[in-house]
Short mmCIF file of C-alpha atoms in Angstrom, two decimals:
data_model
loop_
_atom_site.label_atom_id
_atom_site.label_comp_id
_atom_site.label_asym_id
_atom_site.label_seq_id
_atom_site.Cartn_x
_atom_site.Cartn_y
_atom_site.Cartn_z
CA MET A 90 0.22 0.23 0.14
CA ILE A 91 1.25 3.50 -1.01
CA LYS A 92 1.60 5.82 1.84
CA THR A 93 0.25 9.43 1.23
CA ILE A 94 2.34 12.48 1.98
CA SER A 95 0.79 15.78 2.60
CA VAL A 96 2.95 18.65 1.11
CA ASN A 97 2.56 22.05 2.32
CA ARG A 98 3.05 23.91 -0.88
CA GLN A 99 3.53 27.35 1.38
CA ALA A 100 6.28 25.70 3.37
CA ARG A 101 8.29 25.11 -0.03
CA PHE A 102 8.30 28.56 -1.33
CA ILE A 103 11.82 29.98 -0.34
CA LYS A 104 12.20 33.80 -0.50
CA PRO A 105 14.97 35.05 -2.85
CA ARG A 106 18.06 36.74 -1.20
CA ILE A 107 19.03 40.10 -1.85
CA LYS A 108 22.70 39.58 -3.73
CA GLU A 109 23.73 43.11 -4.59
CA LEU A 110 23.03 46.57 -3.44
CA GLU A 111 24.39 50.06 -4.93
CA ILE A 112 26.34 52.15 -2.54
CA LEU A 113 26.16 55.96 -2.90
CA ILE A 114 28.37 58.87 -1.48
CA ASN A 115 26.31 62.06 -1.47
CA ASP A 116 23.83 60.68 -4.30
CA GLN A 117 26.70 59.81 -6.48
CA THR A 118 27.09 55.87 -6.92
CA ILE A 119 30.52 54.71 -6.08
CA GLY A 120 30.60 50.91 -5.76
CA ILE A 121 28.53 47.33 -5.47
CA LEU A 122 28.51 45.34 -2.15
CA GLU A 123 27.57 41.58 -3.21
CA LYS A 124 27.04 38.82 -1.36
CA ASN A 125 27.26 35.35 -2.28
CA SER A 126 29.30 33.13 0.12
CA VAL A 127 31.33 36.14 1.35
CA PHE A 128 30.50 40.11 1.15
CA ARG A 129 32.69 41.65 -1.39
CA PHE A 130 32.75 45.33 -2.11
CA LYS A 131 34.20 46.95 -5.25
CA TYR A 132 34.30 50.31 -6.43
CA ILE A 133 32.94 51.20 -9.94
CA SER A 134 36.03 53.82 -10.43
CA GLU A 135 39.30 54.61 -9.18
CA LYS A 136 38.23 58.07 -8.79
CA ALA A 137 35.44 57.29 -7.09
CA PRO A 138 34.78 59.28 -3.27
CA LEU A 139 36.04 57.53 -0.87
CA LEU A 140 33.78 54.69 1.04
CA GLY A 141 35.70 54.57 4.14
CA LEU A 142 39.49 55.20 5.89
CA HIS A 143 39.73 51.59 5.36
CA TYR A 144 39.14 51.25 1.68
CA SER A 145 41.41 53.71 0.09
CA ASP A 146 42.69 51.26 -2.75
CA ARG A 147 40.24 51.90 -5.51
CA ALA A 148 41.66 49.11 -7.32
CA LYS A 149 40.93 46.59 -4.86
CA ILE A 150 37.84 44.20 -4.18
CA TYR A 151 37.30 44.06 -0.33
CA GLN A 152 36.03 40.47 0.91
CA SER A 153 34.78 39.58 4.25
CA LEU A 154 32.70 36.57 5.94
CA ASN A 155 30.72 39.05 7.71
CA LEU A 156 29.09 42.30 6.86
CA PRO A 157 31.70 45.09 6.75
CA TYR A 158 31.99 47.41 9.75
CA ILE A 159 31.26 50.33 7.63
CA PHE A 160 28.03 49.01 7.25
CA ALA A 161 27.18 47.50 10.22
CA GLN A 162 27.91 50.57 12.46
CA TYR A 163 24.60 51.82 10.93
CA PHE A 164 22.50 48.81 12.27
CA PRO A 165 20.41 49.97 15.33
CA GLU A 166 20.93 48.56 18.75
CA GLY A 167 19.50 49.18 22.20
CA PHE A 168 15.83 50.26 22.01
CA LEU A 169 15.92 51.04 18.21
CA GLU A 170 17.04 47.44 17.45
CA THR A 171 14.25 45.99 20.40
CA TYR A 172 11.34 47.89 19.00
CA LEU A 173 12.16 47.15 15.10
CA ASN A 174 12.56 43.47 15.69
CA SER A 175 8.78 43.48 17.09
CA LYS A 176 7.11 46.34 15.17
CA TYR A 177 8.90 46.78 11.86
CA PRO A 178 7.50 44.57 8.75
CA PHE A 179 10.69 42.40 8.18
CA SER A 180 8.81 39.43 7.82
CA ASP A 181 6.49 40.71 5.12
CA ALA A 182 9.46 41.52 2.78
CA PRO A 183 9.65 39.74 -0.39
CA PHE A 184 13.23 38.64 0.47
CA GLN A 185 14.93 36.52 2.76
CA ASP A 186 15.47 38.49 6.08
CA ASP A 187 18.96 38.66 6.46
CA GLU A 188 22.04 41.48 6.87
CA MET A 189 21.65 42.65 3.16
CA LEU A 190 18.05 43.03 3.35
CA ARG A 191 18.48 44.98 6.75
CA LEU A 192 21.26 46.92 5.08
CA ALA A 193 18.81 47.84 2.21
CA ILE A 194 16.28 49.20 4.58
CA PHE A 195 18.41 51.03 7.30
CA GLY A 196 20.94 52.00 4.44
CA ARG A 197 18.58 54.42 2.86
CA GLU A 198 19.42 57.15 5.35
CA THR A 199 22.36 56.54 7.62
CA LEU A 200 24.37 59.12 9.64
CA GLY A 201 27.20 60.41 7.58
CA ARG A 202 27.16 60.34 3.95
CA ILE A 203 27.13 56.60 2.85
CA ARG A 204 23.42 55.53 1.52
CA VAL A 205 22.64 52.47 0.43
CA ARG A 206 19.87 51.54 -2.60
CA CYS A 207 18.28 48.29 -4.00
CA SER A 208 17.63 48.52 -7.77
CA ASP A 209 15.29 45.32 -7.35
CA PRO A 210 12.16 46.38 -8.62
CA ILE A 211 10.34 44.03 -6.26
CA PHE A 212 11.75 45.49 -3.21
CA ASN A 213 11.01 49.03 -4.51
CA GLU A 214 7.80 48.19 -4.64
CA TRP A 215 7.50 46.55 -1.68
CA ILE A 216 9.24 49.63 0.26
CA GLU A 217 7.01 52.36 -1.22
CA SER A 218 3.93 50.46 -0.27
CA LEU A 219 4.69 51.29 3.40
CA GLU A 220 2.77 54.15 4.35
CA GLN A 221 5.50 57.09 4.37
CA PRO A 222 4.57 60.05 7.02
CA SER A 223 6.12 63.22 6.81
CA ASN A 224 9.12 63.30 9.39
CA LEU A 225 9.65 67.33 8.83
CA LEU A 226 9.35 69.34 11.64
CA ASN A 227 9.67 72.97 13.00
CA VAL A 228 12.28 72.56 15.95
CA GLN A 229 10.20 75.34 17.89
CA ASP A 230 7.29 72.64 17.77
CA LEU A 231 9.84 70.24 18.66
CA LEU A 232 10.92 72.04 22.18
CA GLY A 233 7.75 73.86 22.56
CA ASP A 234 5.15 71.20 21.94
CA LEU A 235 7.04 68.07 22.27
CA THR A 236 6.46 66.34 25.65
CA GLU A 237 7.09 62.81 26.46
CA GLN A 238 3.94 61.48 25.08
CA ASN A 239 3.90 62.99 21.84
CA PHE A 240 7.73 61.87 21.06
CA ASP A 241 6.28 58.11 21.83
CA ASP A 242 3.51 58.66 19.18
CA TYR A 243 5.74 60.32 16.80
CA LEU A 244 8.49 57.11 17.25
CA ASN A 245 5.90 54.48 17.05
CA ASN A 246 4.46 56.73 13.89
CA ILE A 247 7.92 56.70 12.44
CA LEU A 248 9.39 53.54 13.23
CA ALA A 249 6.37 51.39 12.50
CA LYS A 250 5.88 52.82 8.88
CA GLY A 251 8.18 55.57 7.92
CA ARG A 252 11.62 56.00 6.97
CA PHE A 253 14.20 56.70 9.72
CA VAL A 254 17.58 57.22 10.52
CA THR A 255 19.06 54.44 12.62
CA VAL A 256 20.98 55.90 15.95
CA SER A 257 22.80 53.52 18.14
CA GLY A 258 22.29 53.44 21.85
CA VAL A 259 20.49 51.84 24.64
CA GLN A 260 17.76 54.64 24.79
CA LYS A 261 14.87 56.04 22.63
CA LYS A 262 16.48 57.87 19.68
CA MET A 263 15.36 59.24 16.57
CA SER A 264 16.60 61.09 13.54
CA VAL A 265 14.22 64.09 12.94
CA ALA A 266 14.37 66.50 10.00
CA THR A 267 13.71 70.24 9.91
CA ILE A 268 13.48 72.85 6.99
CA GLY A 269 16.74 74.86 6.99
CA ARG A 270 16.62 78.08 5.18
CA ASN A 271 20.07 78.11 4.01
CA THR A 272 20.83 74.30 3.27
CA LYS A 273 20.23 72.24 0.09
CA GLN A 274 19.23 69.14 3.01
CA SER A 275 16.84 69.55 5.91
CA VAL A 276 18.62 70.07 8.90
CA ALA A 277 18.55 66.92 10.77
CA TYR A 278 18.19 66.33 14.58
CA ILE A 279 18.22 63.40 16.75
CA ALA A 280 15.47 63.51 19.30
CA LYS A 281 16.36 61.28 22.76
CA GLY A 282 13.58 60.24 24.61
CA PHE A 283 14.66 58.23 27.96
CA ASP A 284 12.90 56.12 30.33
CA LYS A 285 12.13 57.98 33.65
CA GLU A 286 11.81 55.01 36.03
CA LYS A 287 14.92 53.33 35.30
CA SER A 288 17.01 56.72 33.94
CA PRO A 289 15.58 59.67 35.59
CA CYS A 290 16.07 63.15 34.47
CA LEU A 291 18.32 61.81 32.02
CA ALA A 292 17.62 64.21 29.23
CA ALA A 293 18.62 66.96 31.71
CA ASN A 294 21.51 65.17 32.97
CA GLU A 295 23.08 65.17 29.44
CA TYR A 296 22.31 68.95 28.48
CA LEU A 297 23.90 70.24 31.31
CA CYS A 298 26.70 67.83 31.03
CA MET A 299 27.15 68.92 27.31
CA LYS A 300 26.73 72.61 28.33
CA VAL A 301 29.88 72.20 30.73
CA ALA A 302 31.83 71.05 27.81
CA GLN A 303 30.65 73.79 25.45
CA ARG A 304 31.62 76.29 28.43
CA ALA A 305 34.71 74.80 28.96
CA GLY A 306 35.65 75.45 25.41
CA ILE A 307 35.24 71.84 24.22
CA ARG A 308 33.85 71.54 20.72
CA THR A 309 30.30 69.35 21.35
CA ALA A 310 27.37 68.94 19.13
CA GLN A 311 24.63 71.49 20.02
CA THR A 312 21.71 70.67 22.20
CA SER A 313 18.22 71.73 22.94
CA LEU A 314 16.02 70.68 25.92
CA SER A 315 12.36 70.54 25.49
CA THR A 316 10.05 72.50 27.85
CA ASP A 317 9.36 69.64 30.17
CA SER A 318 12.88 68.33 30.32
CA SER A 319 11.70 64.87 28.51
CA ILE A 320 13.36 65.16 25.25
CA LEU A 321 17.10 66.21 24.32
CA LEU A 322 17.61 67.89 21.04
CA VAL A 323 21.08 67.30 19.39
CA LYS A 324 21.55 68.71 16.07
CA ARG A 325 23.58 66.60 13.51
CA PHE A 326 27.48 67.26 12.81
CA ASP A 327 27.65 65.40 9.59
CA ILE A 328 26.25 67.83 7.51
CA ASP A 329 28.33 71.09 6.35
CA ASN A 330 27.24 74.62 5.70
CA ASN A 331 25.85 73.84 2.26
CA GLY A 332 24.15 70.98 2.95
CA ASP A 333 26.52 67.87 2.17
CA PHE A 334 26.71 64.96 4.29
CA LEU A 335 30.33 64.23 5.48
CA GLY A 336 31.89 60.91 6.05
CA MET A 337 31.16 59.75 9.68
CA GLU A 338 33.14 56.79 11.15
CA ASP A 339 33.27 55.77 14.78
CA PHE A 340 36.02 53.89 16.36
CA THR A 341 34.58 50.66 16.14
CA SER A 342 34.54 50.84 12.36
CA LEU A 343 38.42 52.39 12.53
CA ARG A 344 39.19 49.24 14.74
CA ASP A 345 37.23 46.74 12.64
CA TRP A 346 35.35 45.71 15.18
CA SER A 347 31.67 44.89 15.89
CA ALA A 348 29.38 47.05 18.33
CA SER A 349 29.57 44.17 20.68
CA GLU A 350 33.10 45.40 21.12
CA LYS A 351 32.65 48.78 21.94
CA TYR A 352 33.72 48.55 25.29
CA MET A 353 36.88 46.80 24.49
CA GLY A 354 40.62 48.30 24.48
CA SER A 355 41.65 51.72 25.82
CA TYR A 356 41.74 55.22 25.68
CA ALA A 357 45.18 55.25 24.73
CA SER A 358 44.76 53.02 21.79
CA LEU A 359 42.14 55.80 20.35
CA CYS A 360 45.14 58.07 20.69
CA ASN A 361 46.82 56.08 18.17
CA ILE A 362 44.22 55.76 15.76
CA ILE A 363 43.80 59.71 15.97
CA ARG A 364 47.52 60.10 15.25
CA GLU A 365 47.13 57.68 11.98
CA VAL A 366 44.32 58.95 10.51
CA SER A 367 43.96 62.52 11.64
CA SER A 368 44.97 65.43 8.91
CA ASN A 369 46.02 67.60 11.81
CA PRO A 370 46.42 65.12 14.75
CA ASN A 371 48.35 67.50 17.37
CA GLU A 372 45.07 69.48 17.07
CA ASN A 373 42.66 66.70 17.37
CA LEU A 374 44.74 64.81 20.60
CA LEU A 375 44.61 68.25 22.56
CA GLN A 376 40.82 67.76 21.39
CA PHE A 377 40.74 64.29 22.49
CA PHE A 378 42.33 64.71 25.54
CA SER A 379 39.69 67.83 26.65
CA GLN A 380 37.26 65.11 25.82
CA LEU A 381 38.51 62.82 28.13
CA ALA A 382 39.40 65.03 30.81
CA CYS A 383 35.63 65.96 30.59
CA THR A 384 34.50 62.20 30.62
CA CYS A 385 36.66 61.63 33.85
CA LEU A 386 35.47 64.75 35.75
CA LEU A 387 32.08 64.49 34.87
CA LYS A 388 31.97 60.56 35.50
CA ASN A 389 30.85 59.88 32.21
CA GLY A 390 31.08 56.02 32.49
CA ASP A 391 29.36 55.07 28.98
CA ALA A 392 32.16 56.76 26.88
CA HIS A 393 32.77 53.91 24.73
CA LEU A 394 33.96 53.21 21.11
CA LYS A 395 30.87 54.21 19.55
CA ASN A 396 30.85 57.58 21.19
CA PHE A 397 33.93 58.73 19.66
CA SER A 398 34.02 59.33 15.95
CA VAL A 399 35.82 61.03 12.92
CA LEU A 400 34.59 63.42 10.34
CA TYR A 401 36.11 63.50 6.88
CA ARG A 402 35.79 64.49 3.13
CA SER A 403 38.62 62.54 1.67
CA GLU A 404 41.75 60.92 3.13
CA GLU A 405 43.29 64.29 3.45
CA ASP A 406 40.57 65.96 5.34
CA VAL A 407 40.07 63.54 8.68
CA ARG A 408 39.28 65.24 11.73
CA LEU A 409 37.76 64.44 15.41
CA ALA A 410 34.17 65.05 15.24
CA PRO A 411 32.50 67.25 18.29
CA ALA A 412 31.95 65.41 21.79
CA TYR A 413 28.38 63.92 21.93
CA ASP A 414 26.68 61.62 24.52
CA ILE A 415 28.15 63.42 27.63
CA LEU A 416 26.33 62.57 30.65
CA ASP A 417 27.20 61.61 34.34
CA THR A 418 26.20 57.64 34.64
CA SER A 419 27.74 57.61 38.12
CA ILE A 420 23.94 58.45 39.44
CA TYR A 421 22.28 55.57 38.13
CA ALA A 422 22.05 52.46 39.99
CA VAL A 423 22.97 49.38 37.86
CA GLY A 424 21.75 46.64 40.25
CA ASN A 425 20.96 45.54 44.11
CA ASN A 426 23.13 43.81 45.95
CA GLY A 427 20.12 42.72 48.45
CA VAL A 428 20.99 45.81 50.97
CA HIS A 429 22.11 48.57 48.99
CA GLU A 430 21.79 49.85 45.11
CA VAL A 431 25.05 49.04 43.36
CA TYR A 432 26.83 51.56 41.16
CA ASP A 433 29.05 51.13 38.43
CA ASP A 434 31.31 54.15 38.78
CA LYS A 435 34.28 53.32 36.44
CA LEU A 436 35.27 53.99 33.02
CA ALA A 437 34.03 52.36 29.63
CA LEU A 438 37.26 51.77 28.50
CA SER A 439 40.43 51.35 30.56
CA LEU A 440 42.78 54.40 30.48
CA THR A 441 45.91 52.17 29.58
CA ASN A 442 45.83 48.60 29.04
CA LYS A 443 47.75 48.84 32.50
CA HIS A 444 45.72 51.36 34.60
CA GLY A 445 42.04 49.80 34.29
CA ARG A 446 38.41 51.14 34.24
CA ARG A 447 38.52 53.06 37.14
CA TYR A 448 39.01 56.84 37.10
CA PRO A 449 42.50 58.27 36.99
CA THR A 450 43.90 60.55 39.54
CA LYS A 451 44.69 64.37 38.07
CA LYS A 452 48.14 63.55 38.18
CA ALA A 453 47.48 59.91 36.30
CA LEU A 454 45.20 62.01 33.73
CA LEU A 455 47.82 64.65 33.10
CA GLN A 456 50.66 62.21 32.67
CA PHE A 457 48.28 59.87 30.22
CA GLY A 458 47.76 63.43 28.30
CA GLU A 459 51.42 64.01 28.32
CA GLN A 460 52.59 60.55 26.75
CA TYR A 461 49.86 59.68 24.56
CA CYS A 462 48.23 63.30 23.42
CA GLY A 463 51.30 65.37 23.63
CA VAL A 464 49.75 67.66 25.87
CA ASP A 465 52.08 69.72 28.35
CA PRO A 466 50.89 69.05 32.02
CA ASP A 467 50.40 72.89 32.61
CA GLU A 468 47.91 73.21 29.45
CA GLY A 469 46.26 69.81 30.70
CA SER A 470 46.10 71.62 34.33
CA TYR A 471 44.26 74.53 32.47
CA ILE A 472 41.94 72.08 30.99
CA ILE A 473 40.78 70.25 33.83
CA GLU A 474 40.61 73.81 35.82
CA ARG A 475 38.70 75.03 32.67
CA ILE A 476 36.10 72.04 33.16
CA GLN A 477 35.90 72.51 36.55
CA GLU A 478 34.88 76.25 36.40
CA ALA A 479 32.50 75.40 34.01
CA LYS A 480 30.54 72.84 35.85
CA GLU A 481 29.83 75.78 38.96
CA THR A 482 28.67 78.26 35.96
CA VAL A 483 26.47 76.02 33.72
CA TYR A 484 24.70 74.81 37.08
CA GLU A 485 24.24 78.59 38.18
CA GLU A 486 23.07 79.57 34.91
CA ASN A 487 20.27 76.56 34.55
CA ARG A 488 18.76 76.41 37.96
CA ASP A 489 15.40 76.47 36.34
CA VAL A 490 16.05 72.99 34.41
CA LEU A 491 17.56 71.83 38.14
CA VAL A 492 14.59 73.13 39.83
CA GLN A 493 12.30 71.19 37.10
CA ASN A 494 14.97 68.05 38.07
CA GLN A 495 15.09 67.85 41.83
CA TRP A 496 16.12 64.49 41.67
CA LEU A 497 19.11 65.44 39.53
CA ALA A 498 19.97 68.37 41.81
CA GLN A 499 20.19 66.28 45.01
CA LYS A 500 22.25 63.65 43.35
CA TRP A 501 24.82 66.39 41.91
CA GLU A 502 24.29 67.95 45.58
CA VAL A 503 23.15 71.21 43.94
CA ASP A 504 21.13 73.55 46.83
CA ILE A 505 17.97 74.63 45.44
CA GLU A 506 16.79 77.25 47.42
CA GLU A 507 12.59 77.92 48.48
CA ASP A 508 12.65 80.88 46.34
CA ASP A 509 13.85 78.56 43.19
CA LEU A 510 11.20 76.16 44.01
CA GLU A 511 8.12 79.05 43.91
CA PHE A 512 9.97 80.22 41.04
CA GLY A 513 10.06 76.74 39.25
CA MET A 514 6.45 76.49 39.95
#
């Protein structure tokens, strides 16, 4: 007797893979990324603009088993990764859900100047079928009317259906665009929301820490705080005055490391990379020392490899990016030992391979500056004093923010007078 075998015809259908993607720099096609057994990138011309600082040989075919980190750095992590995995319709795509599909989606809009385009008409028909809500907003609307609820609603709308720029980090982050008067492109901002239960006052924390760095003379990204102190708006610094996008690579990409390795290495190794790639290493090492000193004095324990970047137009024009993502992490508990809350009062990376992750003394920081950054100890002391003075000035000038964020004021031991509270109400 012949046994009947039932066949699920739908289960036999295997979606095709995306095998080729077009790579663009400021709307100019520069090369092709292919995926068969390995990833292969090749330039279309020896005069093509630079893909990345590890890709200077235009005649070479670059091969790797894994997705090249120049592209992997644009994949979301933290909140965005979790949210997109649960909400974005990857499974509805007419192609297999793999790195090439996700790069085709995420690469349409990125931080920096790299864009990715899939020429397959089936992919384009599918992606265009998704509702595309406008994400052009007025900055004043963002700052004046934006609240935590409005931000969450907007975030859900854009992430679920719209075009978006993926932004790394564990918190809620979203790229939004506003019409700029003097630019060819829209002026873009990163809007950052936070979990007020797990990380109270985090937007105000980062806003004030960035103000301290700026007041101390450190080049920083421009920031603004919403009226209810729930949302931080950061102006993107990868767009020049002409509206062109600059090349941008974080230090995981510069080290050819994955995002999961962002807490590996030392700040000394970053100095070596800056010295190797920067067009003006002395100036950029001084800038890096200033950022590191600010990291230590403000207790920013999350200054990992992805929170330092370089900007460039070409191999001959590479510079350290402005400081960003500066905040005091030492005031947030990371766990509980059963009796007391536990705090991670350490650096994200070791100062040197011998130093460990503990915050350095002033003497050790000055020695680091002299040995690895070429900063004279007297100049290093002046930078440290300038940051300390900036803290006091910023706290005094922003008492209204501290009144609105009393938990933060208490953690920082900033006295809030009764008159301030009445004024704040």
